[in-house]
mmCIF file of C-alpha atoms in Angstrom:
data_model
loop_
_atom_site.group_PDB
_atom_site.id
_atom_site.type_symbol
_atom_site.label_atom_id
_atom_site.label_comp_id
_atom_site.label_asym_id
_atom_site.label_seq_id
_atom_site.Cartn_x
_atom_site.Cartn_y
_atom_site.Cartn_z
ATOM 1 C CA MET U 21 -2.177 10.795 -31.296
ATOM 2 C CA ASN U 22 -3.912 10.449 -28.100
ATOM 3 C CA TYR U 23 -7.516 11.490 -28.797
ATOM 4 C CA TYR U 24 -8.580 10.675 -25.136
ATOM 5 C CA TRP U 25 -7.706 14.198 -23.901
ATOM 6 C CA LEU U 26 -10.357 15.486 -26.273
ATOM 7 C CA LEU U 27 -12.994 14.281 -23.815
ATOM 8 C CA PHE U 28 -11.950 16.730 -21.269
ATOM 9 C CA PHE U 29 -12.666 19.760 -23.281
ATOM 10 C CA ASP U 30 -15.735 21.675 -24.452
ATOM 11 C CA ALA U 31 -16.683 23.452 -27.605
ATOM 12 C CA ASN U 32 -17.938 26.499 -25.884
ATOM 13 C CA GLN U 33 -16.052 26.684 -22.430
ATOM 14 C CA PRO U 34 -12.325 27.491 -22.652
ATOM 15 C CA ARG U 35 -10.379 25.140 -20.404
ATOM 16 C CA ARG U 36 -6.780 25.325 -19.223
ATOM 17 C CA PRO U 37 -4.621 22.171 -20.058
ATOM 18 C CA ALA U 38 -2.128 23.122 -17.399
ATOM 19 C CA VAL U 39 -4.717 22.958 -14.682
ATOM 20 C CA LEU U 40 -5.859 19.434 -15.955
ATOM 21 C CA ARG U 41 -2.131 18.347 -15.977
ATOM 22 C CA GLN U 42 -1.692 19.516 -12.307
ATOM 23 C CA LEU U 43 -4.795 17.830 -11.105
ATOM 24 C CA LEU U 44 -3.968 14.587 -12.901
ATOM 25 C CA ALA U 45 -0.491 14.794 -11.328
ATOM 26 C CA ASN U 46 -2.332 15.278 -7.898
ATOM 27 C CA ARG U 47 -0.791 18.666 -7.477
ATOM 28 C CA GLN U 48 -3.604 20.803 -5.757
ATOM 29 C CA LYS U 49 -2.616 24.377 -5.620
ATOM 30 C CA GLY U 50 -5.437 26.883 -4.952
ATOM 31 C CA SER U 51 -5.479 28.186 -8.533
ATOM 32 C CA ALA U 52 -5.544 24.601 -9.979
ATOM 33 C CA LEU U 53 -8.472 23.718 -7.686
ATOM 34 C CA TYR U 54 -10.334 26.801 -8.551
ATOM 35 C CA PHE U 55 -10.018 26.482 -12.356
ATOM 36 C CA GLY U 56 -10.504 22.682 -12.020
ATOM 37 C CA MET U 57 -13.788 23.303 -10.248
ATOM 38 C CA LEU U 58 -14.941 25.722 -13.124
ATOM 39 C CA ALA U 59 -14.094 22.948 -15.683
ATOM 40 C CA ASN U 60 -15.711 20.243 -13.503
ATOM 41 C CA TRP U 61 -12.314 18.441 -13.353
ATOM 42 C CA LEU U 62 -11.976 17.978 -9.565
ATOM 43 C CA GLN U 63 -13.403 14.488 -9.828
ATOM 44 C CA TYR U 64 -10.243 13.494 -11.885
ATOM 45 C CA ILE U 65 -7.564 14.364 -9.259
ATOM 46 C CA GLY U 66 -4.967 11.589 -9.180
ATOM 47 C CA LEU U 67 -6.735 9.630 -11.972
ATOM 48 C CA PHE U 68 -3.624 8.114 -13.323
ATOM 49 C CA SER U 69 -0.774 6.409 -11.299
ATOM 50 C CA GLY U 70 2.583 7.512 -12.681
ATOM 51 C CA PHE U 71 1.228 10.235 -14.743
ATOM 52 C CA ASP U 72 3.656 11.592 -17.230
ATOM 53 C CA GLU U 73 3.208 15.426 -17.297
ATOM 54 C CA ALA U 74 5.607 16.084 -20.171
ATOM 55 C CA LYS U 75 3.923 13.458 -22.382
ATOM 56 C CA PHE U 76 0.664 15.135 -21.623
ATOM 57 C CA ASP U 77 1.942 18.399 -22.608
ATOM 58 C CA ARG U 78 3.343 16.874 -25.944
ATOM 59 C CA GLU U 79 -0.049 15.084 -26.712
ATOM 60 C CA ILE U 80 -2.103 18.177 -25.936
ATOM 61 C CA GLN U 81 0.168 20.230 -28.496
ATOM 62 C CA GLN U 82 -0.402 17.479 -31.104
ATOM 63 C CA LEU U 83 -4.133 17.879 -30.851
ATOM 64 C CA VAL U 84 -3.722 21.652 -31.142
ATOM 65 C CA THR U 85 -1.373 21.250 -34.169
ATOM 66 C CA ALA U 86 -3.734 18.824 -35.724
ATOM 67 C CA ALA U 87 -6.662 21.443 -35.279
ATOM 68 C CA TYR U 88 -8.691 19.186 -32.823
ATOM 69 C CA LEU U 89 -8.237 21.827 -30.138
ATOM 70 C CA GLU U 90 -8.238 25.547 -30.682
ATOM 71 C CA ALA U 91 -6.217 27.919 -28.484
ATOM 72 C CA GLY U 92 -7.644 31.249 -27.117
ATOM 73 C CA VAL U 93 -6.915 33.735 -24.508
ATOM 74 C CA ALA U 94 -8.831 31.872 -21.640
ATOM 75 C CA GLY U 95 -7.712 28.428 -22.696
ATOM 76 C CA LEU U 96 -8.525 25.520 -25.246
ATOM 77 C CA THR U 97 -11.795 24.712 -26.694
ATOM 78 C CA LEU U 98 -12.833 21.692 -28.929
ATOM 79 C CA SER U 99 -12.732 22.763 -32.690
ATOM 80 C CA ALA U 100 -15.404 21.744 -35.129
ATOM 81 C CA LYS U 101 -12.935 19.006 -36.272
ATOM 82 C CA GLY U 102 -12.592 17.840 -32.537
ATOM 83 C CA VAL U 103 -16.413 17.764 -32.160
ATOM 84 C CA GLU U 104 -16.878 15.865 -35.403
ATOM 85 C CA PHE U 105 -14.300 13.348 -34.457
ATOM 86 C CA ILE U 106 -15.890 12.690 -31.033
ATOM 87 C CA ASN U 107 -19.300 12.290 -32.509
ATOM 88 C CA GLU U 108 -18.181 10.005 -35.528
ATOM 89 C CA ASN U 109 -16.450 7.607 -33.127
ATOM 90 C CA ASP U 110 -19.142 7.895 -30.378
ATOM 91 C CA LEU U 111 -16.438 8.763 -27.698
ATOM 92 C CA LYS U 112 -17.227 9.710 -24.188
ATOM 93 C CA LEU U 113 -15.762 9.596 -20.710
ATOM 94 C CA GLU U 114 -16.806 6.292 -19.337
ATOM 95 C CA LEU U 115 -15.691 6.859 -15.653
ATOM 96 C CA ALA U 116 -18.903 6.622 -13.677
ATOM 97 C CA GLN U 117 -17.195 7.600 -10.324
ATOM 98 C CA PRO U 118 -13.758 9.033 -11.145
ATOM 99 C CA LYS U 119 -13.577 10.328 -7.607
ATOM 100 C CA LEU U 120 -12.780 6.950 -6.520
ATOM 101 C CA PHE U 121 -9.299 7.405 -7.933
ATOM 102 C CA ARG U 122 -8.685 10.016 -5.363
ATOM 103 C CA ILE U 123 -10.284 7.907 -2.533
ATOM 104 C CA PHE U 124 -8.617 4.642 -3.191
ATOM 105 C CA PRO U 125 -4.819 4.143 -3.990
ATOM 106 C CA MET U 126 -5.815 2.491 -7.369
ATOM 107 C CA GLU U 127 -2.465 1.059 -8.217
ATOM 108 C CA LEU U 128 -2.354 -0.871 -4.857
ATOM 109 C CA VAL U 129 -6.239 -1.769 -5.352
ATOM 110 C CA ALA U 130 -5.496 -3.048 -8.836
ATOM 111 C CA ASN U 131 -2.572 -5.240 -7.729
ATOM 112 C CA LEU U 132 -4.668 -6.728 -4.752
ATOM 113 C CA ILE U 133 -7.615 -7.545 -7.024
ATOM 114 C CA LEU U 134 -5.472 -9.111 -9.701
ATOM 115 C CA LEU U 135 -3.657 -11.159 -7.128
ATOM 116 C CA ALA U 136 -6.911 -12.323 -5.532
ATOM 117 C CA VAL U 137 -8.180 -13.447 -9.018
ATOM 118 C CA GLN U 138 -4.934 -15.138 -10.002
ATOM 119 C CA VAL U 139 -4.352 -16.934 -6.651
ATOM 120 C CA ALA U 140 -7.969 -18.292 -6.605
ATOM 121 C CA SER U 141 -7.669 -19.413 -10.180
ATOM 122 C CA GLU U 142 -4.428 -21.154 -9.988
ATOM 123 C CA ALA U 143 -5.326 -22.769 -6.835
ATOM 124 C CA SER U 144 -8.499 -24.312 -8.306
ATOM 125 C CA TYR U 145 -5.970 -26.142 -10.743
ATOM 126 C CA GLN U 146 -3.776 -27.001 -7.621
ATOM 127 C CA ASN U 147 -1.000 -25.050 -9.488
ATOM 128 C CA LYS U 148 1.653 -23.542 -7.069
ATOM 129 C CA GLN U 149 4.262 -22.598 -9.752
ATOM 130 C CA TYR U 150 3.384 -19.467 -11.599
ATOM 131 C CA TYR U 151 4.567 -15.997 -11.945
ATOM 132 C CA VAL U 152 2.545 -13.603 -9.906
ATOM 133 C CA VAL U 153 0.660 -10.955 -11.671
ATOM 134 C CA THR U 154 2.622 -8.127 -10.055
ATOM 135 C CA ASP U 155 6.096 -7.679 -8.826
ATOM 136 C CA ASN U 156 5.165 -4.990 -6.371
ATOM 137 C CA VAL U 157 6.649 -6.323 -3.065
ATOM 138 C CA TYR U 158 4.299 -4.412 -0.796
ATOM 139 C CA SER U 159 1.262 -5.576 -2.715
ATOM 140 C CA GLN U 160 2.351 -9.190 -2.448
ATOM 141 C CA TYR U 161 3.229 -8.858 1.273
ATOM 142 C CA LEU U 162 -0.127 -7.244 2.058
ATOM 143 C CA PHE U 163 -2.052 -9.911 0.189
ATOM 144 C CA LYS U 164 -0.096 -12.776 1.771
ATOM 145 C CA ARG U 165 -0.694 -11.376 5.263
ATOM 146 C CA TRP U 166 -4.453 -10.768 4.720
ATOM 147 C CA LEU U 167 -4.884 -14.232 3.256
ATOM 148 C CA THR U 168 -2.969 -15.856 6.228
ATOM 149 C CA GLN U 169 -4.424 -13.703 9.024
ATOM 150 C CA SER U 170 -8.028 -13.874 7.703
ATOM 151 C CA ASN U 171 -8.246 -17.644 8.189
ATOM 152 C CA PHE U 172 -10.093 -17.460 4.808
ATOM 153 C CA GLY U 173 -8.213 -20.267 2.894
ATOM 154 C CA LEU U 174 -7.903 -20.743 -0.722
ATOM 155 C CA THR U 175 -11.275 -22.318 -0.942
ATOM 156 C CA GLY U 176 -12.989 -19.384 0.640
ATOM 157 C CA LEU U 177 -11.062 -16.916 -1.481
ATOM 158 C CA GLN U 178 -12.254 -18.919 -4.584
ATOM 159 C CA GLU U 179 -15.938 -18.882 -3.608
ATOM 160 C CA GLU U 180 -16.037 -15.263 -2.616
ATOM 161 C CA ILE U 181 -14.099 -13.721 -5.506
ATOM 162 C CA VAL U 182 -16.161 -15.835 -7.925
ATOM 163 C CA ALA U 183 -19.432 -14.937 -6.440
ATOM 164 C CA SER U 184 -18.421 -11.140 -6.108
ATOM 165 C CA LEU U 185 -17.405 -11.020 -9.728
ATOM 166 C CA ALA U 186 -20.416 -12.632 -11.013
ATOM 167 C CA THR U 187 -22.760 -10.406 -8.994
ATOM 168 C CA PHE U 188 -20.991 -7.120 -9.790
ATOM 169 C CA LEU U 189 -20.618 -7.913 -13.496
ATOM 170 C CA ALA U 190 -24.127 -9.096 -13.916
ATOM 171 C CA ASN U 191 -25.168 -5.503 -13.485
ATOM 172 C CA GLU U 192 -22.875 -4.141 -16.197
ATOM 173 C CA PRO U 193 -23.304 -3.948 -19.911
ATOM 174 C CA PRO U 194 -22.191 -7.288 -21.329
ATOM 175 C CA GLN U 195 -19.466 -6.014 -23.585
ATOM 176 C CA LYS U 196 -17.861 -3.965 -20.657
ATOM 177 C CA ALA U 197 -18.041 -6.919 -18.387
ATOM 178 C CA ALA U 198 -16.489 -9.131 -21.072
ATOM 179 C CA ILE U 199 -13.591 -6.544 -21.510
ATOM 180 C CA PHE U 200 -12.988 -6.317 -17.735
ATOM 181 C CA ALA U 201 -12.935 -10.274 -17.303
ATOM 182 C CA GLN U 202 -10.452 -10.510 -20.267
ATOM 183 C CA LYS U 203 -8.091 -8.200 -18.514
ATOM 184 C CA LEU U 204 -8.002 -10.291 -15.548
ATOM 185 C CA ARG U 205 -5.295 -13.217 -15.401
ATOM 186 C CA GLY U 206 -5.661 -16.730 -14.332
ATOM 187 C CA HIS U 207 -4.656 -20.290 -14.959
ATOM 188 C CA ASN U 208 -3.271 -20.550 -18.476
ATOM 189 C CA PHE U 209 -4.909 -17.145 -19.232
ATOM 190 C CA PRO U 210 -2.329 -14.230 -19.252
ATOM 191 C CA GLY U 211 -5.035 -11.619 -19.782
ATOM 192 C CA GLN U 212 -5.479 -9.532 -22.846
ATOM 193 C CA THR U 213 -3.822 -6.176 -23.464
ATOM 194 C CA ASN U 214 -5.613 -2.902 -24.280
ATOM 195 C CA GLU U 215 -4.382 -3.324 -27.948
ATOM 196 C CA GLN U 216 -5.605 -6.850 -28.328
ATOM 197 C CA LEU U 217 -9.151 -5.958 -26.839
ATOM 198 C CA ALA U 218 -9.161 -2.768 -28.994
ATOM 199 C CA THR U 219 -8.777 -4.920 -32.201
ATOM 200 C CA ILE U 220 -11.374 -7.449 -30.990
ATOM 201 C CA TYR U 221 -14.169 -4.816 -30.125
ATOM 202 C CA GLY U 222 -13.327 -2.193 -32.807
ATOM 203 C CA LYS U 223 -12.341 0.485 -30.207
ATOM 204 C CA PHE U 224 -9.306 2.724 -29.349
ATOM 205 C CA PRO U 225 -7.038 1.207 -26.728
ATOM 206 C CA PHE U 226 -7.808 4.278 -24.363
ATOM 207 C CA GLU U 227 -11.424 3.201 -24.623
ATOM 208 C CA ILE U 228 -10.529 -0.184 -23.388
ATOM 209 C CA GLU U 229 -8.301 1.294 -20.480
ATOM 210 C CA GLN U 230 -11.108 3.609 -19.557
ATOM 211 C CA ILE U 231 -13.528 0.692 -19.346
ATOM 212 C CA TRP U 232 -11.000 -1.330 -17.267
ATOM 213 C CA LEU U 233 -10.388 1.605 -14.786
ATOM 214 C CA ASP U 234 -14.133 2.289 -14.624
ATOM 215 C CA LEU U 235 -15.132 -1.183 -13.635
ATOM 216 C CA LEU U 236 -11.986 -1.834 -11.436
ATOM 217 C CA SER U 237 -12.631 1.246 -9.292
ATOM 218 C CA ARG U 238 -16.229 0.463 -8.801
ATOM 219 C CA PHE U 239 -15.631 -3.184 -8.283
ATOM 220 C CA ALA U 240 -13.078 -2.201 -5.475
ATOM 221 C CA TYR U 241 -15.825 0.105 -3.924
ATOM 222 C CA TYR U 242 -18.306 -2.642 -4.258
ATOM 223 C CA LEU U 243 -16.003 -5.061 -2.313
ATOM 224 C CA TYR U 244 -15.282 -2.363 0.216
ATOM 225 C CA GLN U 245 -18.908 -1.890 1.019
ATOM 226 C CA GLY U 246 -19.639 -5.654 1.301
ATOM 227 C CA ASP U 247 -19.562 -7.752 4.415
ATOM 228 C CA GLY U 248 -17.162 -10.519 3.173
ATOM 229 C CA LYS U 249 -13.439 -11.093 3.723
ATOM 230 C CA LEU U 250 -12.551 -9.072 0.516
ATOM 231 C CA ALA U 251 -13.986 -6.051 2.244
ATOM 232 C CA GLU U 252 -11.154 -6.455 4.750
ATOM 233 C CA LEU U 253 -8.683 -6.610 1.833
ATOM 234 C CA MET U 254 -9.849 -3.369 0.437
ATOM 235 C CA ALA U 255 -9.909 -1.746 3.876
ATOM 236 C CA LEU U 256 -6.145 -2.503 3.938
ATOM 237 C CA THR U 257 -5.687 0.019 1.061
ATOM 238 C CA GLN U 258 -6.794 2.793 3.635
ATOM 239 C CA PRO U 259 -9.324 4.578 1.429
ATOM 240 C CA ASN U 260 -9.725 8.246 2.303
ATOM 241 C CA PHE U 261 -13.045 9.848 1.678
ATOM 242 C CA GLU U 262 -12.170 13.444 2.831
ATOM 243 C CA PRO U 263 -11.102 15.425 -0.152
ATOM 244 C CA VAL U 264 -9.358 18.134 1.926
ATOM 245 C CA ARG U 265 -5.871 16.866 2.570
ATOM 246 C CA ALA U 266 -4.943 16.175 6.258
ATOM 247 C CA SER U 267 -2.035 18.702 6.305
ATOM 248 C CA ARG U 268 -4.595 21.488 5.770
ATOM 249 C CA PHE U 269 -6.432 21.009 8.988
ATOM 250 C CA LYS U 270 -4.149 22.785 11.307
ATOM 251 C CA THR U 271 -4.504 25.902 9.132
ATOM 252 C CA ILE U 272 -8.300 25.389 8.923
ATOM 253 C CA ASN U 273 -8.941 24.783 12.593
ATOM 254 C CA ALA U 274 -6.684 27.746 13.398
ATOM 255 C CA PHE U 275 -8.792 29.984 11.233
ATOM 256 C CA MET U 276 -12.070 28.672 12.568
ATOM 257 C CA ALA U 277 -10.804 29.472 16.143
ATOM 258 C CA GLY U 278 -10.678 33.163 15.241
ATOM 259 C CA ASN U 279 -7.021 33.531 14.259
ATOM 260 C CA THR U 280 -6.173 35.884 11.272
ATOM 261 C CA ILE U 281 -4.256 34.835 8.295
ATOM 262 C CA LYS U 282 -1.188 36.593 9.441
ATOM 263 C CA GLU U 283 -1.207 35.135 12.902
ATOM 264 C CA ILE U 284 -1.796 31.556 11.467
ATOM 265 C CA ALA U 285 1.236 32.107 9.110
ATOM 266 C CA SER U 286 3.349 33.169 12.084
ATOM 267 C CA ARG U 287 2.149 30.438 14.285
ATOM 268 C CA LEU U 288 2.672 27.689 11.753
ATOM 269 C CA HIS U 289 5.817 29.115 10.224
ATOM 270 C CA ILE U 290 4.364 29.205 6.624
ATOM 271 C CA LYS U 291 3.596 32.032 4.129
ATOM 272 C CA GLU U 292 0.376 33.789 4.123
ATOM 273 C CA ASN U 293 -0.319 32.634 0.644
ATOM 274 C CA THR U 294 0.084 28.982 1.866
ATOM 275 C CA VAL U 295 -2.487 29.736 4.598
ATOM 276 C CA LEU U 296 -4.898 31.046 1.836
ATOM 277 C CA ASP U 297 -4.256 28.032 -0.401
ATOM 278 C CA HIS U 298 -5.199 25.696 2.510
ATOM 279 C CA LEU U 299 -8.328 27.757 3.289
ATOM 280 C CA TYR U 300 -9.169 27.801 -0.373
ATOM 281 C CA GLU U 301 -9.068 24.019 -0.582
ATOM 282 C CA ALA U 302 -11.523 23.586 2.221
ATOM 283 C CA TYR U 303 -13.806 26.356 0.915
ATOM 284 C CA ILE U 304 -13.893 24.792 -2.580
ATOM 285 C CA TRP U 305 -14.812 21.405 -1.303
ATOM 286 C CA HIS U 306 -17.091 22.100 1.661
ATOM 287 C CA GLY U 307 -17.939 25.742 1.441
ATOM 288 C CA LYS U 308 -16.424 26.063 4.902
ATOM 289 C CA PRO U 309 -14.812 27.837 6.677
ATOM 290 C CA ASP U 310 -16.981 30.817 5.393
ATOM 291 C CA LEU U 311 -14.291 32.837 3.761
ATOM 292 C CA LEU U 312 -16.745 35.228 2.198
ATOM 293 C CA LYS U 313 -16.909 37.034 5.419
ATOM 294 C CA LEU U 314 -13.484 38.409 4.499
ATOM 295 C CA VAL U 315 -15.088 40.229 1.740
ATOM 296 C CA SER U 316 -17.154 43.161 2.515
ATOM 297 C CA ALA U 317 -20.782 43.634 1.160
ATOM 298 C CA LYS U 318 -19.549 46.644 -0.714
ATOM 299 C CA GLU U 319 -16.797 44.738 -2.301
ATOM 300 C CA GLN U 320 -19.108 41.903 -3.207
ATOM 301 C CA GLU U 321 -21.578 44.278 -4.718
ATOM 302 C CA LEU U 322 -18.716 45.953 -6.964
ATOM 303 C CA MET U 323 -17.413 42.575 -8.025
ATOM 304 C CA THR U 324 -21.142 41.381 -8.967
ATOM 305 C CA LYS U 325 -21.570 44.326 -11.082
ATOM 306 C CA LEU U 326 -18.098 44.362 -12.713
ATOM 307 C CA PHE U 327 -18.049 40.455 -13.402
ATOM 308 C CA VAL U 328 -21.222 38.527 -12.773
ATOM 309 C CA GLU U 329 -23.600 40.795 -14.688
ATOM 310 C CA THR U 330 -21.293 41.202 -17.681
ATOM 311 C CA LYS U 331 -18.903 38.371 -18.284
ATOM 312 C CA SER U 332 -18.651 34.593 -18.214
ATOM 313 C CA GLN U 333 -16.616 33.427 -15.089
ATOM 314 C CA GLU U 334 -13.686 32.260 -17.218
ATOM 315 C CA GLU U 335 -13.070 35.716 -18.388
ATOM 316 C CA TRP U 336 -12.917 37.359 -15.040
ATOM 317 C CA SER U 337 -9.517 39.187 -14.227
ATOM 318 C CA TYR U 338 -8.121 40.618 -11.245
ATOM 319 C CA GLN U 339 -6.555 43.302 -13.330
ATOM 320 C CA ASP U 340 -9.975 44.595 -14.370
ATOM 321 C CA LEU U 341 -10.955 44.826 -10.779
ATOM 322 C CA VAL U 342 -7.829 46.636 -9.884
ATOM 323 C CA ALA U 343 -8.317 49.158 -12.547
ATOM 324 C CA VAL U 344 -11.509 50.205 -10.775
ATOM 325 C CA GLN U 345 -10.690 49.576 -7.218
ATOM 326 C CA PRO U 346 -6.730 49.255 -6.648
ATOM 327 C CA GLU U 347 -6.978 48.670 -2.917
ATOM 328 C CA ILE U 348 -8.880 45.353 -2.972
ATOM 329 C CA ALA U 349 -6.505 42.410 -2.304
ATOM 330 C CA PHE U 350 -6.273 39.414 -4.747
ATOM 331 C CA TYR U 351 -7.375 37.048 -2.050
ATOM 332 C CA LYS U 352 -10.697 38.725 -1.788
ATOM 333 C CA PHE U 353 -11.125 38.258 -5.485
ATOM 334 C CA ARG U 354 -10.283 34.739 -5.316
ATOM 335 C CA ILE U 355 -12.670 34.128 -2.534
ATOM 336 C CA PHE U 356 -15.406 35.809 -4.550
ATOM 337 C CA GLU U 357 -14.567 33.667 -7.495
ATOM 338 C CA ILE U 358 -14.761 30.474 -5.472
ATOM 339 C CA ALA U 359 -18.107 31.458 -3.977
ATOM 340 C CA ARG U 360 -19.681 32.038 -7.370
ATOM 341 C CA GLY U 361 -17.928 29.122 -8.999
ATOM 342 C CA ARG U 362 -19.183 26.780 -6.357
ATOM 343 C CA LYS U 363 -22.725 27.562 -7.140
ATOM 344 C CA ARG U 364 -22.247 26.525 -10.723
ATOM 345 C CA TRP U 365 -20.208 23.466 -9.747
ATOM 346 C CA GLN U 366 -23.061 22.252 -7.259
ATOM 347 C CA THR U 367 -25.470 22.205 -10.102
ATOM 348 C CA SER U 368 -23.245 20.367 -12.681
ATOM 349 C CA SER U 369 -21.556 17.646 -10.794
ATOM 350 C CA ASN U 370 -22.159 14.984 -8.097
ATOM 351 C CA PHE U 371 -19.289 16.025 -5.764
#
């Protein structure tokens, strides 16, 4: 049973596993972004390379069947059994900066860092006959090209990777630093598996993987921010710090230029709902463009009285609004939801 997923749920706030699935799979529909914002899950977008959605659904159902999670109308909550299990095993989400998984292509980053360590280690023993740590051809090509064009040399690589690892790991808890180092591969050292390290340190394999991913992502960012040659290697991965996807900016710019949703849909040959999804994405991340201007003061007042003053946001329903004011369009309801949800999100996250 994969107990890791318990760490994404709460005992009081209902959360939707389908939303978490979509975000982990890097599928960012407006509804997924909105509910992900409420659950403070946006930082986990694209967390796992090659994420298996069907497996995720099976594992969540296993946790529900085993009564670690409880199903309700608005989503799943941690049961008393789930809370007890987390507390007894002192489990927690160890990812200090999970947003780095959205910023960096982590599979490529991992391959390049592993190659850098392995090549430096083998070269220090003058060993030229070994199996490279990754069979990804693009990663190998990128690393070889960088090593050749940088005029770095194997000696320079050895010096910088050793110094960088030593400095970075010196600021980490000793056990985590040791686990990270034991996952690396070098001369006559194949690297330890999650299962091996879990046995050594008395942890679950998913805890070992979390520690590895946490330190790997932050080490990549540490290198990227540095002034050495390894910063150039990390730059080749083309990190993207803008959370709004590039394909959305035509829509966003057209709206900010004064075009209506209908006009934008016609000009870009897309559906009006697609236009709205693009605008929601920008509004969720940046609070701009100001979509709330599409909702009249009277409509905002009505929704405040109907929802804000009476229910938690997870319980808000468009059907309840339609029952009172049938002519209010859904997109106005969603804009109001996002505006209110952003206030909560800003106080509970470091986005």
